[in-house]
Short mmCIF file of C-alpha atoms in Angstrom, two decimals:
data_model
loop_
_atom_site.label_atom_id
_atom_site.label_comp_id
_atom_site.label_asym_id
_atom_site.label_seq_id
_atom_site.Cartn_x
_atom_site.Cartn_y
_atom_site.Cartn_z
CA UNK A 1 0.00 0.00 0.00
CA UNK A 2 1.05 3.80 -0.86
CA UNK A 3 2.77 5.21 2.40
CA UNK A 4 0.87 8.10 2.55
CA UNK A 5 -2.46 6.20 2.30
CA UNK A 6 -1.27 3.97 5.35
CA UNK A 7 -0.37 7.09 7.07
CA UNK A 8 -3.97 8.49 6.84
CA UNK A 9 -5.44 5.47 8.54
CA UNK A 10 -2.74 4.73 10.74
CA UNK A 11 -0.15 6.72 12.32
CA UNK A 12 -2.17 10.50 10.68
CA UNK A 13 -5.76 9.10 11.48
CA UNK A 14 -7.69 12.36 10.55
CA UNK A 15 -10.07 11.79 13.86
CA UNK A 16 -7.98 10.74 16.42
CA UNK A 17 -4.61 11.68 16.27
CA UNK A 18 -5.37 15.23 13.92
CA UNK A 19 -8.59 16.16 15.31
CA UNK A 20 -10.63 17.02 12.19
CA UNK A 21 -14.04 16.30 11.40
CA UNK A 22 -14.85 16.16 14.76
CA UNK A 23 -18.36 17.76 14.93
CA UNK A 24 -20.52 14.98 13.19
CA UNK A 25 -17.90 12.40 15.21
CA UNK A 26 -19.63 13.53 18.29
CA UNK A 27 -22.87 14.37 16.68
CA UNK A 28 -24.21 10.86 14.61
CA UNK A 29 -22.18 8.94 16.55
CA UNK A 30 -25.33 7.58 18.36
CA UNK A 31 -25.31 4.47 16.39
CA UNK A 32 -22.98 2.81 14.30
CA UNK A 33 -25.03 2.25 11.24
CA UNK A 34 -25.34 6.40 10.75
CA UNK A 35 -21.47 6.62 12.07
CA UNK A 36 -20.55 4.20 9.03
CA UNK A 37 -22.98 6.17 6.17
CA UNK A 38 -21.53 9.57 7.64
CA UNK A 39 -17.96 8.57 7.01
CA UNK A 40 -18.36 7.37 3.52
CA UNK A 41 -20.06 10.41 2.56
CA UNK A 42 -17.60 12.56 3.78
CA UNK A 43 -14.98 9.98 2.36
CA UNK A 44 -16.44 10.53 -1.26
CA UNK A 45 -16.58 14.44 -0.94
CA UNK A 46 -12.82 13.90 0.65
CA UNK A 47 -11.78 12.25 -2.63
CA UNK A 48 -13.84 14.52 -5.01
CA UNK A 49 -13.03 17.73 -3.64
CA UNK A 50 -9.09 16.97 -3.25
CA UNK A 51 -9.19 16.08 -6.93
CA UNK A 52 -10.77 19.56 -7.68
CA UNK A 53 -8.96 21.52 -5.23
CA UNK A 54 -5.60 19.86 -6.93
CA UNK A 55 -6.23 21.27 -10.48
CA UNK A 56 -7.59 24.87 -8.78
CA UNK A 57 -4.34 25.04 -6.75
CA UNK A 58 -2.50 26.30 -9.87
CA UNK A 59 -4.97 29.09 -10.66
CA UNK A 60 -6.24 30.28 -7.07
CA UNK A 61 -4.38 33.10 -5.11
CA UNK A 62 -3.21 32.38 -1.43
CA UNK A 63 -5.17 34.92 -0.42
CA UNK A 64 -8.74 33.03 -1.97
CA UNK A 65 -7.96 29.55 -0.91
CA UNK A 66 -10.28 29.57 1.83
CA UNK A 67 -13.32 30.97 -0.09
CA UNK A 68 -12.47 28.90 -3.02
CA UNK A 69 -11.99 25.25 -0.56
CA UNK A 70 -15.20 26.17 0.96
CA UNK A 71 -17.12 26.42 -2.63
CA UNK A 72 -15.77 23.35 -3.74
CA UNK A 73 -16.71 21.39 -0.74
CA UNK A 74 -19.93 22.76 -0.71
CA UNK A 75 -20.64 21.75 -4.25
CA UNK A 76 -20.25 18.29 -3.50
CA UNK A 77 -21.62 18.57 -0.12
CA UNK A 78 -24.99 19.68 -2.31
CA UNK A 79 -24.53 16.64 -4.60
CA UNK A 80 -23.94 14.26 -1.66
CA UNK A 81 -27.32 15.58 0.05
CA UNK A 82 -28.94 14.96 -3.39
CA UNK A 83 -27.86 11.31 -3.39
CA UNK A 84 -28.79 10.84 0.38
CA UNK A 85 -31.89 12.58 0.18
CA UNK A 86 -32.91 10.51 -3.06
CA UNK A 87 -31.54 6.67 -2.10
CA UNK A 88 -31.22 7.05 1.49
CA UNK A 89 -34.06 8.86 3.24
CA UNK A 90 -33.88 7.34 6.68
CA UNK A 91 -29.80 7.86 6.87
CA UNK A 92 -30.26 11.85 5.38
CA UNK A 93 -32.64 11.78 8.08
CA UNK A 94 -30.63 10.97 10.72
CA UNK A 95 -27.91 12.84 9.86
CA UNK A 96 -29.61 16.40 9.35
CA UNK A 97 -27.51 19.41 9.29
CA UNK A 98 -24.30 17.50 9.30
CA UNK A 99 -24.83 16.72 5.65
CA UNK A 100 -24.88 20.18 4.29
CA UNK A 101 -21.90 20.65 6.95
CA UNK A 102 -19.67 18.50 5.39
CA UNK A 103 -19.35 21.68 3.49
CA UNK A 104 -17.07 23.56 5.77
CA UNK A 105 -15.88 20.25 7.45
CA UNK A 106 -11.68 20.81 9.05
CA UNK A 107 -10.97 17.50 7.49
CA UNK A 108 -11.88 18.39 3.94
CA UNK A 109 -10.45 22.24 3.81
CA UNK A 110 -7.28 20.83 5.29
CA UNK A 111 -7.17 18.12 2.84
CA UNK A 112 -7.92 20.75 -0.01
CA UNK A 113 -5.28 23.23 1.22
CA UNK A 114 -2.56 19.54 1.29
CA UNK A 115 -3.83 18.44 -2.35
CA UNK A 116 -3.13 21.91 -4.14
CA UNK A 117 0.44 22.39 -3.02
CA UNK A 118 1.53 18.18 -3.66
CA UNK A 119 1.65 16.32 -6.82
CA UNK A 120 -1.02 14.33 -8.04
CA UNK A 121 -0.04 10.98 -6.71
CA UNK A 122 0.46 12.69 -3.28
CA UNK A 123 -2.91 14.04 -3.08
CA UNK A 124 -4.99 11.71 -4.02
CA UNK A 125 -3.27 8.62 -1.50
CA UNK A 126 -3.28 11.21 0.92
CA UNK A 127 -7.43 11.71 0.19
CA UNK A 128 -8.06 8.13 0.16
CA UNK A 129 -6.34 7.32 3.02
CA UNK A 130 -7.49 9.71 5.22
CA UNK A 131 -11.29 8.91 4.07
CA UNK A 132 -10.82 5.02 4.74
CA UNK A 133 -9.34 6.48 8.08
CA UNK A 134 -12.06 8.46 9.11
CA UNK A 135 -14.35 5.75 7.80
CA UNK A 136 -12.93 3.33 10.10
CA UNK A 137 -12.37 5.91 12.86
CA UNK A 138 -16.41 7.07 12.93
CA UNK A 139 -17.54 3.55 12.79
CA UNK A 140 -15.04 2.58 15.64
CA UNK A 141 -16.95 5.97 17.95
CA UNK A 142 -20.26 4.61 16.62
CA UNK A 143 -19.88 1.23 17.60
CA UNK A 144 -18.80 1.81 21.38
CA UNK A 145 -21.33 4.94 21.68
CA UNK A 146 -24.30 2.31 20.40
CA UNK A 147 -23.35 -0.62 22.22
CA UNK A 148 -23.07 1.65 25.45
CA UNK A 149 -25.67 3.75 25.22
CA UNK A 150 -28.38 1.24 23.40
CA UNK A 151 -27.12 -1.94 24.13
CA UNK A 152 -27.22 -2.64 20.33
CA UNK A 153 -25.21 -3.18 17.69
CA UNK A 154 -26.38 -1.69 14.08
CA UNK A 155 -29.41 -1.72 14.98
CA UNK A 156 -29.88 -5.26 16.37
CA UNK A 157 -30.31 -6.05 20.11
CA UNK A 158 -27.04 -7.08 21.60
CA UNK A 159 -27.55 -6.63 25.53
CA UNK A 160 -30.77 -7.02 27.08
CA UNK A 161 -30.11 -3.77 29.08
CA UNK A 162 -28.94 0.14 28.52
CA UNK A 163 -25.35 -0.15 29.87
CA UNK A 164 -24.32 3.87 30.23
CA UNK A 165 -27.36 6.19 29.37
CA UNK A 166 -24.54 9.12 29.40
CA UNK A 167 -22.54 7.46 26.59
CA UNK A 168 -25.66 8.18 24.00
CA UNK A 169 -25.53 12.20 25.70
CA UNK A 170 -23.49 14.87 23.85
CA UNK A 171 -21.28 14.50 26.97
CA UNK A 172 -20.66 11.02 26.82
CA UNK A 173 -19.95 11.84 23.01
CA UNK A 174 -16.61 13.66 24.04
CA UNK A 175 -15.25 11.25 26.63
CA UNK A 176 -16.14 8.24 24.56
CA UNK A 177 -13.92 10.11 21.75
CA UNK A 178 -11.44 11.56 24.46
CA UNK A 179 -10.92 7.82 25.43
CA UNK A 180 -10.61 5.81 21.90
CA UNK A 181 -7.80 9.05 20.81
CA UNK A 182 -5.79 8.10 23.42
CA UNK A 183 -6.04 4.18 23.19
CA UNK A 184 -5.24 5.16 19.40
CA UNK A 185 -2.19 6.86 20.81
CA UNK A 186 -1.00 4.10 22.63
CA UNK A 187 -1.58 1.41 20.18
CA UNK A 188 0.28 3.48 17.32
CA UNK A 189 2.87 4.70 19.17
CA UNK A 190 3.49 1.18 20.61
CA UNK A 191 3.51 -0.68 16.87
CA UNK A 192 6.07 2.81 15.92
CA UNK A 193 8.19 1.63 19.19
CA UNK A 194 8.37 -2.29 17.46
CA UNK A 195 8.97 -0.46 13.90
CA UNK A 196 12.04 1.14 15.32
CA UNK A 197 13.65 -1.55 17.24
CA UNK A 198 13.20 -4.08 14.22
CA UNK A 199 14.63 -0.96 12.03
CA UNK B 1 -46.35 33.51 28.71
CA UNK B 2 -45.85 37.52 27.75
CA UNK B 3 -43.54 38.04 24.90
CA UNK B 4 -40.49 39.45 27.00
CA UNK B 5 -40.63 36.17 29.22
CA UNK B 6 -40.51 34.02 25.53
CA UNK B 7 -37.58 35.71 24.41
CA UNK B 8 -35.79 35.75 27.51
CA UNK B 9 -36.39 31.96 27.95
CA UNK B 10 -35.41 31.78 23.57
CA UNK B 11 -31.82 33.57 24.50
CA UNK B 12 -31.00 31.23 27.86
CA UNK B 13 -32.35 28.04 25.74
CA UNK B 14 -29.44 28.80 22.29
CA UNK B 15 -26.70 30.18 25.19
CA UNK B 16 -27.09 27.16 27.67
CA UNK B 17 -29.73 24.85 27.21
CA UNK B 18 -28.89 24.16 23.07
CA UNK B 19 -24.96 25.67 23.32
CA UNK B 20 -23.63 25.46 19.79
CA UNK B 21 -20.64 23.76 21.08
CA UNK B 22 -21.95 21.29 23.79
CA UNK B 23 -25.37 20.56 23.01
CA UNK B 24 -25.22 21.25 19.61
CA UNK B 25 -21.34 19.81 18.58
CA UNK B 26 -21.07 22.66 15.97
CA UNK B 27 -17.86 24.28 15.54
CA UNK B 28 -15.83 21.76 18.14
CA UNK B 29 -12.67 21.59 16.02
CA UNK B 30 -12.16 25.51 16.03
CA UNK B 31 -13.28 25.95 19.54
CA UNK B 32 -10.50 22.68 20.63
CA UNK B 33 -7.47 24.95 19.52
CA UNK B 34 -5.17 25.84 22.12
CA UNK B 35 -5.42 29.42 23.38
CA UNK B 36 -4.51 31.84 25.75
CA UNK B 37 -7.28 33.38 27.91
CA UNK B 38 -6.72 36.93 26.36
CA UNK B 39 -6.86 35.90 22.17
CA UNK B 40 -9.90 33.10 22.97
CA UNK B 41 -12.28 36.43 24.26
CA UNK B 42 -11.28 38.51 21.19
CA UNK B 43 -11.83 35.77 18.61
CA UNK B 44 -14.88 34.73 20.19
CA UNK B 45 -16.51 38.09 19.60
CA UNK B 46 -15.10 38.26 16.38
CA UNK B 47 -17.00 34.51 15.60
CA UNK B 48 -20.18 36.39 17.57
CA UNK B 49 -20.65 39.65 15.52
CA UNK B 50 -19.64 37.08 12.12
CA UNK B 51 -22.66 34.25 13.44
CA UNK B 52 -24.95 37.26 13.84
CA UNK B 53 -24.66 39.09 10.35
CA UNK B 54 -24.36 36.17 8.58
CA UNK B 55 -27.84 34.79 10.32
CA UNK B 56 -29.11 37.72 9.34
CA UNK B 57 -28.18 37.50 5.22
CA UNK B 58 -28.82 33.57 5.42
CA UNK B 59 -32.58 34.47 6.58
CA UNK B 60 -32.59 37.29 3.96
CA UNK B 61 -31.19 35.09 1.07
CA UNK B 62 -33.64 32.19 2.70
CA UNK B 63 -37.18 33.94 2.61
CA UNK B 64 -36.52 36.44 0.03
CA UNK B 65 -34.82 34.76 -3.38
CA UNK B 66 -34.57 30.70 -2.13
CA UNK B 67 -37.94 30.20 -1.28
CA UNK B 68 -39.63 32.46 -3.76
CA UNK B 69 -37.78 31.01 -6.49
CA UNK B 70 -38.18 27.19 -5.05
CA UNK B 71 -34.40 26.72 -5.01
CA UNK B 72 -33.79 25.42 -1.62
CA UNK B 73 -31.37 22.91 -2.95
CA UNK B 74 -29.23 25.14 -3.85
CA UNK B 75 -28.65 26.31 0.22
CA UNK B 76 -25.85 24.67 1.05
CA UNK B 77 -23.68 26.71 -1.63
CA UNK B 78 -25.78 29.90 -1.39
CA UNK B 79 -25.35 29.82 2.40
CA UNK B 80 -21.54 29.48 1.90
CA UNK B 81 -20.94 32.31 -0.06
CA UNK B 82 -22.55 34.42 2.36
CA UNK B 83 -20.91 33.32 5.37
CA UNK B 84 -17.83 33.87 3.50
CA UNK B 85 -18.81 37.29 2.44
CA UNK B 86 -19.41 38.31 5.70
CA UNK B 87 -16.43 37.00 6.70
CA UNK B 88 -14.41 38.68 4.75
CA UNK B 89 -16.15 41.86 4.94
CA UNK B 90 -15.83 41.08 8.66
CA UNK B 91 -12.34 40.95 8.38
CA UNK B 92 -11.62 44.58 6.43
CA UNK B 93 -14.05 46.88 8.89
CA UNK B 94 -11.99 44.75 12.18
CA UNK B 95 -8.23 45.52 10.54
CA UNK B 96 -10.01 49.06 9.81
CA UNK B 97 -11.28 50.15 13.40
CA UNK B 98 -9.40 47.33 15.67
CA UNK B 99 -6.43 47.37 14.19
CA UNK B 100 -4.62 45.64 17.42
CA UNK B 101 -7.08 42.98 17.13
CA UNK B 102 -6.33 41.69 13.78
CA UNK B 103 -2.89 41.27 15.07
CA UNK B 104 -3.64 38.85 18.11
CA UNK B 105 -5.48 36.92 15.00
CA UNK B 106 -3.05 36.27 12.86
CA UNK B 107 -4.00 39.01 11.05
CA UNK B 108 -6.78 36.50 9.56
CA UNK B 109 -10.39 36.24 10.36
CA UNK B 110 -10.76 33.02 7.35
CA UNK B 111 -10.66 30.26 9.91
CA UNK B 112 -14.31 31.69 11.03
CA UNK B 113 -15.59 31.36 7.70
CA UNK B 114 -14.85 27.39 8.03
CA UNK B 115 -16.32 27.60 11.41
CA UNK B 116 -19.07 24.66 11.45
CA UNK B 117 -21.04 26.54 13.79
CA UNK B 118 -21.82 29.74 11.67
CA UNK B 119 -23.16 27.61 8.87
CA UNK B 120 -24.50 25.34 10.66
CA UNK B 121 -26.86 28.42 13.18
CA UNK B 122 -27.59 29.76 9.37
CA UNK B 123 -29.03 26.18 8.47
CA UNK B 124 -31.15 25.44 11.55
CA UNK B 125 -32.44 29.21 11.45
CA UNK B 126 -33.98 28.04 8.07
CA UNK B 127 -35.16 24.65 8.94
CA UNK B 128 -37.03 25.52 11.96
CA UNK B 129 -38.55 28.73 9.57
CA UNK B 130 -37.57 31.64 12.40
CA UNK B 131 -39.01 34.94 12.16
CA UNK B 132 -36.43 37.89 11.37
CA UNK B 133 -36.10 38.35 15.10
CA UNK B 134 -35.75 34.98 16.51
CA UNK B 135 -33.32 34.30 12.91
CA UNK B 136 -31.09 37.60 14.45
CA UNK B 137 -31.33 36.15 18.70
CA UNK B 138 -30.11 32.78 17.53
CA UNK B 139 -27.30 34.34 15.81
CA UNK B 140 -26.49 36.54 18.49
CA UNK B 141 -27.27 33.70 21.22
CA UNK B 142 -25.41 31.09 19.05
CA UNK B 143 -22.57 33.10 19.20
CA UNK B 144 -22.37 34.55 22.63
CA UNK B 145 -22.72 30.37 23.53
CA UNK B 146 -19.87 30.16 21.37
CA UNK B 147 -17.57 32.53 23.49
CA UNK B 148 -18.91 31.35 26.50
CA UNK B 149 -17.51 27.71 25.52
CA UNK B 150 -14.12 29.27 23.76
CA UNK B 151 -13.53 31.01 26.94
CA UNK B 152 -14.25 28.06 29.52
CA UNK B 153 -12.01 25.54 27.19
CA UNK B 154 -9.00 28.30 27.50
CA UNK B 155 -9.38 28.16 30.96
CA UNK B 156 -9.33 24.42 30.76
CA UNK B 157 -6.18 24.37 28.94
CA UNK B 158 -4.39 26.54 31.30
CA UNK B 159 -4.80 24.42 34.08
CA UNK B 160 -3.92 21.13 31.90
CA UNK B 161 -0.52 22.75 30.88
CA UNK B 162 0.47 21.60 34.81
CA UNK B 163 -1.81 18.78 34.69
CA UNK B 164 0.15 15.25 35.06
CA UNK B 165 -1.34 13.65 31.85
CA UNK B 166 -0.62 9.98 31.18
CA UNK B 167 1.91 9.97 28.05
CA UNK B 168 -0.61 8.69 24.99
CA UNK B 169 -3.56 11.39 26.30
CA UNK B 170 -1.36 14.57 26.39
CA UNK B 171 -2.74 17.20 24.09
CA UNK B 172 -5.76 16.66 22.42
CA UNK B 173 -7.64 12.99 23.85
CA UNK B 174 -7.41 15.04 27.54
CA UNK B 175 -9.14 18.18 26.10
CA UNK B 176 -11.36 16.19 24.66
CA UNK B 177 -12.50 14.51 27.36
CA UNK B 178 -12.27 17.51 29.43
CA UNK B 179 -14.81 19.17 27.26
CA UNK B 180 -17.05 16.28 27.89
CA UNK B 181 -17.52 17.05 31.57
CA UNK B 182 -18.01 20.36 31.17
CA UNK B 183 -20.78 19.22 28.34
CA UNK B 184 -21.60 17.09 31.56
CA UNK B 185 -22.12 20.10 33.82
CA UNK B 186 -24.06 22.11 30.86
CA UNK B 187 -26.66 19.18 30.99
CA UNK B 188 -27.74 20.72 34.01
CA UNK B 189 -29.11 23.72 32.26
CA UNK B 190 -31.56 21.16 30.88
CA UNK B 191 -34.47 21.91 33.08
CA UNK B 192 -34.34 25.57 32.84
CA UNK B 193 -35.50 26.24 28.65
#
């Protein structure tokens, strides 16, 4: 696998060890199912977006790259609410605002500004591996929160009993996220520690 | 109810009850960044008077040229431009009568512009169909919740700079979860609104 795209799910995860995209990480986490469907519709606007902001980084000023990120993103964010609006009522549903928010989404404005000043190859293993990351990292946030705070598991009864009302709370939201960062931490920086003493 | 008590009990409900960044999880990432005390007050009114004009144009551009027209799909990217706009417009009257400002910013007020919050207040202004003057309180609520939360997570991170931390959750995982008990303690302004 490319390094870079590795890097994104691994070592660079965009949600747990850069912090972006964390609003609808806290927000839809509630259960895994809308956790997953968030995270690959961010992923695809990741990818699309990146693409676009690659072959705009030549033309815009450094002055407009804000402005111009944010109409990009919000182009496809409009495109991805068509699709989930159209095939996927229930999920749009659930995921109100935070749909049309993808638009001025941290992950995908940082991602825009890293595509436009990196070669091709760069930016696009860079996109995809930081969507599969965030894919993996949302579902990973949904998947405690639900089984917590429901006692299920996409959608299906798993425990006969609410373990942690809090978890399913805004509150519990943060600490949950607080909690699986700094596992995340530890695991990478232990599997670094083996990398280097093998090295 | 008379209508002072409704507002009054509107403005506590978007500061406390539904705070943009604990209730509501808008605008998290930009209120997480480190900051002194001092620069987290000044960019928090800065986000404020942004959230409130830009409430302001998103209900104008909602009622009076989306609607009309039927073009509501086309929100997202109208709604974008404006907060931009005001952003930016934002940024040249602050560098014009606070000069000193603009320089414990960066000399940049862009970051607001991709502020989660400010579109997001715009978007739920429209879906819940507020009048002119409840579109302009949330703003101006949404906001002042905003600099109420940018100002208690400064605070936070001043006293976690002496903090023994546990190696993997320095930085970020301990704000994080230090933002979810004070998201705890704003739970208690449930009752109130």
């Amino acid at each position: 696998m490319d390094n870079r795209t590795s890097n994104g799910i691994l070592a660079g995860n965009p949600l747990f060890r850069l912090g972006l995209g964390v609003c609808p990480a806290l927000a839809v986490t509630t259960c895994a199912s809308a956790a997953l469907g968030m995270g690959v519709a961010t992923a695809c606007v990741l990818v699309c977006s990146s693409l676009v902001a690659f072959v705009l980084g030549k033309v815009v000023s450094e002055k407009g790259t804000v402005a111009t990120w944010i109409m990009v993103t919000a182009c496809f964010a409009t495109v991805a609410q068509f699709i989930l609006k159209g095939w996927f009522p229930e999920l749009a549903s659930e995921l109100g605002i935070f749909v049309p928010l993808i638009a001025v989404s941290s992950l995908l404005l940082s991602r825009a500004d890293f595509a436009s000043n990196n070669s091709l190859g760069a930016a696009m293993g860079d996109a995809v591996g930081m969507g599969i990351g965030y894919i993996i990292a949302m579902t990973l946030v949904g998947i405690v929160r639900e089984i917590l705070g429901q006692g299920t598991l996409f959608g299906s009864d798993l425990l006969p009993f609410t373990p942690m009302t809090l978890v399913a709370l805004p509150a519990g939201g943060f600490i949950v996220l607080g909690l699986l960062m700094g596992c995340w931490n530890a695991i990478t920086a232990k599997k670094n520690g083996k990398e280097e003493t093998q090295a | 109810m008379t209508d002072i008590s409704r507002i009054l009990l509107f403005m506590v409900g978007c500061i406390f009850t539904h705070n943009v960044v604990f209730d509501r999880m808008l605008g998290v990432h930009d209120a997480g960044q480190p900051r002194r005390f001092e620069t987290s007050v000044i960019y928090g009114v800065a986000v404020c008077i942004v959230m409130t004009l830009s409430a302001v144009c998103c209900w104008a551009v909602q009622t009076l040229l989306l609607a009309p027209m039927h073009m509501e799909y086309l929100q997202i990217i109208a709604f974008s431009l404006v907060v931009v706009a005001v952003t930016a417009l934002t940024q040249l009257c602050v560098s014009k009568v606070k000069p000193e400002w603009m320089e414990t910013l960066d000399n940049c007020l862009m970051p607001i512009a991709a502020n989660c919050a400010v579109l997001g207040i715009a978007i739920v202004n429209a879906e819940a169909g507020y009048t002119f003057g409840y579109a302009l309180l949330s703003g101006l609520c949404g906001g002042l919740g905003f600099l109420l939360a940018i100002v208690l997570l400064a605070g936070v991170y001043e006293k976690l700079e002496f903090a023994k931390v546990p190696e993997p959750f320095k930085g970020m995982p301990i704000a994080v979860i230090s933002a979810g008990l004070i998201a705890l303690a704003f739970i208690g302004f449930k009752g109130i609104a």
